[in-house]
Short mmCIF file of C-alpha atoms in Angstrom, two decimals:
data_model
loop_
_atom_site.label_atom_id
_atom_site.label_comp_id
_atom_site.label_asym_id
_atom_site.label_seq_id
_atom_site.Cartn_x
_atom_site.Cartn_y
_atom_site.Cartn_z
CA ALA L 23 121.59 112.64 141.39
CA MET L 24 121.91 108.81 141.78
CA ALA L 25 119.25 108.20 138.72
CA GLY L 26 121.50 110.62 136.50
CA ALA L 27 124.73 108.49 137.27
CA GLY L 28 123.15 105.31 136.67
CA ALA L 29 121.75 106.56 133.10
CA GLY L 30 125.17 107.90 132.21
CA GLU L 31 126.91 104.50 133.17
CA ASP L 32 124.21 102.56 131.40
CA ASP L 33 124.84 104.87 128.20
CA ALA L 34 128.45 104.11 128.74
CA ALA L 35 127.79 100.43 128.32
CA TRP L 36 125.37 100.99 125.78
CA GLU L 37 128.03 102.91 123.71
CA ARG L 38 130.59 100.15 123.95
CA ALA L 39 127.85 97.61 123.16
CA ILE L 40 126.61 99.34 119.86
CA SER L 41 130.25 100.13 119.03
CA ALA L 42 131.00 96.19 119.31
CA ALA L 43 127.64 95.24 117.45
CA VAL L 44 128.25 97.72 114.68
CA LYS L 45 131.88 96.03 113.94
CA SER L 46 130.55 92.72 113.82
CA ALA L 47 127.63 93.74 111.52
CA PRO L 48 128.14 91.97 108.16
CA LEU L 49 128.59 95.43 106.06
CA SER L 50 131.62 97.60 104.68
CA PRO L 51 132.92 99.78 107.23
CA PHE L 52 131.94 102.75 105.11
CA SER L 53 128.18 102.25 105.13
CA ALA L 54 125.83 102.34 108.04
CA PRO L 55 124.55 99.30 109.41
CA LYS L 56 121.24 98.03 108.71
CA THR L 57 120.87 95.40 111.41
CA LEU L 58 121.77 96.16 115.00
CA THR L 59 121.87 93.09 117.48
CA LEU L 60 122.32 94.02 121.16
CA ASP L 61 121.01 90.97 122.77
CA GLY L 62 122.07 90.40 126.36
CA ALA L 63 124.86 92.99 125.79
CA VAL L 64 123.75 95.68 128.44
CA LYS L 65 121.81 94.85 131.82
CA SER L 66 120.14 98.13 131.93
CA SER L 67 120.28 99.55 135.77
CA THR L 68 117.46 102.20 135.00
CA GLY L 69 115.05 99.84 133.03
CA ARG L 70 115.53 102.31 130.06
CA LEU L 71 117.08 102.64 126.59
CA PRO L 72 120.39 104.58 126.10
CA SER L 73 119.90 108.37 125.31
CA PRO L 74 118.22 108.50 121.69
CA ALA L 75 121.38 110.11 120.28
CA LEU L 76 123.22 106.77 120.29
CA PHE L 77 120.64 105.34 118.07
CA ASP L 78 120.20 108.49 116.03
CA ARG L 79 123.26 107.51 114.01
CA PHE L 80 121.65 104.96 112.34
CA PRO L 81 118.69 106.46 110.32
CA SER L 82 118.79 103.39 108.03
CA LEU L 83 118.57 100.74 110.60
CA GLU L 84 116.19 98.27 109.32
CA GLU L 85 116.55 95.72 112.14
CA LEU L 86 116.94 96.14 115.67
CA SER L 87 117.27 93.47 118.51
CA VAL L 88 117.53 94.24 122.32
CA ALA L 89 116.68 91.03 124.03
CA GLY L 90 117.46 90.34 127.95
CA ALA L 91 118.33 94.21 128.70
CA ARG L 92 115.95 94.59 131.77
CA LEU L 93 113.97 97.14 129.96
CA SER L 94 110.96 98.36 131.52
CA SER L 95 110.44 101.21 129.53
CA LEU L 96 111.09 102.04 125.67
CA ALA L 97 111.26 106.13 126.61
CA GLY L 98 113.96 107.15 124.47
CA LEU L 99 113.64 105.24 121.47
CA PRO L 100 114.37 107.46 118.68
CA ARG L 101 112.69 107.97 115.40
CA LEU L 102 114.04 105.11 113.18
CA PRO L 103 112.47 105.87 109.79
CA ALA L 104 113.55 102.52 108.00
CA LEU L 105 112.89 100.00 110.97
CA ARG L 106 110.80 96.78 109.66
CA ARG L 107 111.95 94.52 112.46
CA LEU L 108 112.31 95.33 116.27
CA SER L 109 112.93 92.43 118.66
CA LEU L 110 112.66 92.97 122.43
CA PRO L 111 112.27 89.80 124.09
CA ASP L 112 112.97 88.84 127.55
CA ASN L 113 112.55 92.13 129.05
CA ARG L 114 110.29 93.80 131.54
CA LEU L 115 108.00 95.97 129.03
CA ALA L 116 104.34 96.20 129.79
CA GLY L 117 101.50 98.77 129.15
CA ALA L 118 100.37 101.24 126.14
CA ASP L 119 103.15 103.55 126.79
CA SER L 120 105.81 101.05 125.43
CA LEU L 121 104.02 100.37 122.26
CA ALA L 122 102.98 104.01 121.83
CA ALA L 123 106.95 104.57 121.70
CA VAL L 124 107.10 102.05 119.09
CA ALA L 125 104.58 103.56 117.06
CA GLN L 126 106.13 107.15 117.26
CA SER L 127 109.54 105.59 116.48
CA CYS L 128 108.94 103.35 113.51
CA GLY L 129 104.96 103.08 113.09
CA GLY L 130 105.12 103.80 109.15
CA THR L 131 107.57 101.04 108.60
CA ILE L 132 107.45 98.12 111.31
CA ARG L 133 106.46 94.72 110.00
CA HIS L 134 107.88 92.48 112.61
CA LEU L 135 107.54 93.03 116.39
CA ASP L 136 109.00 90.53 118.86
CA LEU L 137 107.63 91.29 122.50
CA GLY L 138 108.18 87.49 123.73
CA ASN L 139 108.60 87.11 127.53
CA ASN L 140 107.78 90.41 128.77
CA ARG L 141 104.74 91.47 131.15
CA PHE L 142 102.04 92.47 128.55
CA ALA L 143 98.94 91.30 130.54
CA ALA L 144 95.99 92.72 128.81
CA VAL L 145 95.06 93.01 125.15
CA GLU L 146 94.12 96.89 125.53
CA GLU L 147 97.94 97.17 126.12
CA LEU L 148 98.39 96.71 122.45
CA ALA L 149 95.86 99.22 121.19
CA PRO L 150 98.99 101.71 119.86
CA LEU L 151 99.66 98.93 117.30
CA ALA L 152 96.35 98.86 115.63
CA PRO L 153 96.80 101.62 113.22
CA LEU L 154 100.26 100.34 112.09
CA GLY L 155 101.15 97.63 109.47
CA VAL L 156 102.72 94.92 111.69
CA GLU L 157 102.19 91.69 109.95
CA SER L 158 103.95 89.54 112.57
CA LEU L 159 103.67 89.94 116.36
CA ASP L 160 105.29 87.62 119.01
CA LEU L 161 104.04 87.75 122.51
CA TYR L 162 104.84 84.24 123.70
CA GLN L 163 105.15 83.87 127.34
CA CYS L 164 103.56 87.02 128.02
CA PRO L 165 100.68 86.70 130.70
CA VAL L 166 98.19 88.01 127.78
CA THR L 167 98.57 84.86 126.06
CA LYS L 168 96.67 83.12 128.83
CA LEU L 169 93.61 85.12 128.47
CA LYS L 170 90.45 83.69 127.23
CA GLY L 171 89.97 84.47 123.47
CA TYR L 172 93.19 86.25 123.34
CA ARG L 173 94.24 85.12 119.64
CA GLU L 174 90.74 86.29 118.41
CA LYS L 175 90.96 89.54 120.14
CA VAL L 176 94.41 90.49 119.18
CA PHE L 177 93.83 89.55 115.43
CA ALA L 178 90.76 91.91 115.58
CA LEU L 179 92.43 94.72 117.25
CA VAL L 180 95.38 94.83 114.76
CA PRO L 181 93.70 94.29 111.26
CA SER L 182 97.24 94.16 109.38
CA LEU L 183 98.54 90.99 111.53
CA LYS L 184 99.08 87.91 109.50
CA TYR L 185 100.92 85.99 112.31
CA LEU L 186 100.70 85.91 115.84
CA ASP L 187 103.18 83.96 117.83
CA GLY L 188 104.32 82.59 114.35
CA VAL L 189 100.61 80.92 113.74
CA ASP L 190 97.92 82.66 111.48
CA ALA L 191 94.40 83.49 112.34
CA GLU L 192 93.31 79.93 111.03
CA GLY L 193 95.96 78.02 113.27
CA ASN L 194 98.49 77.52 110.19
CA ASP L 195 102.30 77.99 110.94
CA ARG L 196 104.15 80.65 109.00
CA LEU L 197 105.32 79.38 105.95
CA GLU L 198 108.86 79.95 104.37
CA SER L 199 107.26 81.43 101.14
CA ASP L 200 105.46 84.06 103.15
CA GLU L 201 108.88 85.43 104.46
CA ASP L 202 110.14 85.51 100.97
CA GLU L 203 107.12 87.61 99.26
CA GLU L 204 107.53 89.85 102.28
CA GLU L 205 111.01 90.78 102.20
CA ASP L 206 112.10 91.98 98.65
CA GLU L 207 115.68 91.97 99.48
CA ASP L 208 118.02 89.42 100.85
CA GLU L 209 115.67 86.73 99.63
CA ASP L 210 118.35 84.00 99.44
CA GLU L 211 119.78 84.57 102.86
CA ASP L 212 116.16 84.57 104.17
CA GLU L 213 115.22 81.17 102.61
CA GLU L 214 118.34 79.69 103.98
CA GLY L 215 118.14 80.96 107.41
CA ASP L 216 114.45 79.85 107.54
CA GLU L 217 115.11 76.35 106.33
CA GLU L 218 117.78 76.04 108.89
CA GLY L 219 115.74 77.22 111.57
CA ALA L 220 112.74 75.22 110.79
CA GLU L 221 115.33 72.13 110.79
CA ASP L 222 116.70 72.90 114.02
CA GLY L 223 113.67 73.10 116.28
CA GLU L 224 110.17 73.49 116.49
CA GLY L 225 107.93 75.49 118.85
CA GLU L 226 109.67 78.38 120.34
CA GLY L 227 112.78 78.12 118.20
CA GLU L 228 110.58 78.47 115.20
CA GLU L 229 108.74 81.21 116.39
CA GLU L 230 111.70 83.22 117.09
CA ASP L 231 113.05 82.40 113.57
CA GLY L 232 110.42 84.34 112.29
CA GLU L 233 111.17 87.42 113.87
CA GLU L 234 114.87 87.51 112.88
CA GLU L 235 115.58 88.08 109.22
CA ASP L 236 118.25 85.27 108.99
CA GLY L 237 118.66 82.16 110.89
CA ASP L 238 122.13 82.46 111.54
CA GLU L 239 121.88 85.53 113.58
CA GLU L 240 119.10 84.39 115.39
CA GLU L 241 120.98 81.27 116.55
CA ASP L 242 124.12 83.61 117.58
CA GLY L 243 121.74 85.83 119.46
CA GLU L 244 120.15 83.12 121.32
CA GLU L 245 123.62 81.14 122.45
CA GLU L 246 124.85 84.84 123.37
CA GLU L 247 121.85 85.62 125.54
CA GLY L 248 122.05 82.23 126.84
CA ASP L 249 125.72 82.72 128.03
CA GLU L 250 125.37 86.36 129.50
CA ASP L 251 122.17 85.70 131.09
CA GLU L 252 120.96 82.69 133.40
CA GLU L 253 122.04 79.95 131.09
CA GLU L 254 119.71 77.32 132.87
CA GLY L 255 116.91 79.66 132.58
CA ASP L 256 117.21 80.11 129.03
CA GLU L 257 117.64 76.48 128.43
CA VAL L 258 114.48 75.68 130.04
CA ARG L 259 112.64 78.25 128.23
CA PHE L 260 113.58 76.59 124.92
CA LEU L 261 112.79 72.90 125.76
CA PHE L 262 109.14 73.35 126.22
#
């Protein structure tokens, strides 16, 4: 019964966070949002996402970001038929099941997946991504990145991959022009955001920059998450 109560309270918290995020989404009140950013908005007591019904309302969602929510499972990720970008950094995710849930939810459309600072420890855990069209994958600060031959193995496993942790198979950083080619819409915004991000910081910041479609959003998310989470821990992370 306790678990049920926890899930109920969690759902209420998610509901509030989603309402707030929808209100602040840069869109007219009459159209469904294409972007939902819930970074640091909920600390899940169950380690799970809210009941699928909460996200079912957003079938046109193209970007979803749920950073720092203490997620250890992606059970309940509903079918999101338009999702191109999924950002789940700073959680507790591990194992092939998490990525199987991603494949079921948005396998046909997903192009950018940010799993930075989670608990993926073996290349095999990434197997559900192999048949998808993921072009950009971030696993920075996951244990798997320390394995010998990590980069070669991941590129071999996911044939569609162009960038791993912001760098291509030959070791070149992602260029702004690549982002523009990929994204037909919002081209101007993209370019602006990417340039800003590139000037602001290198290393971690730049990697995350690629994950978010525009730089402004990424900076906001980062700050928010910092305030709500352990501020020091976050700052330390971006100093490296």
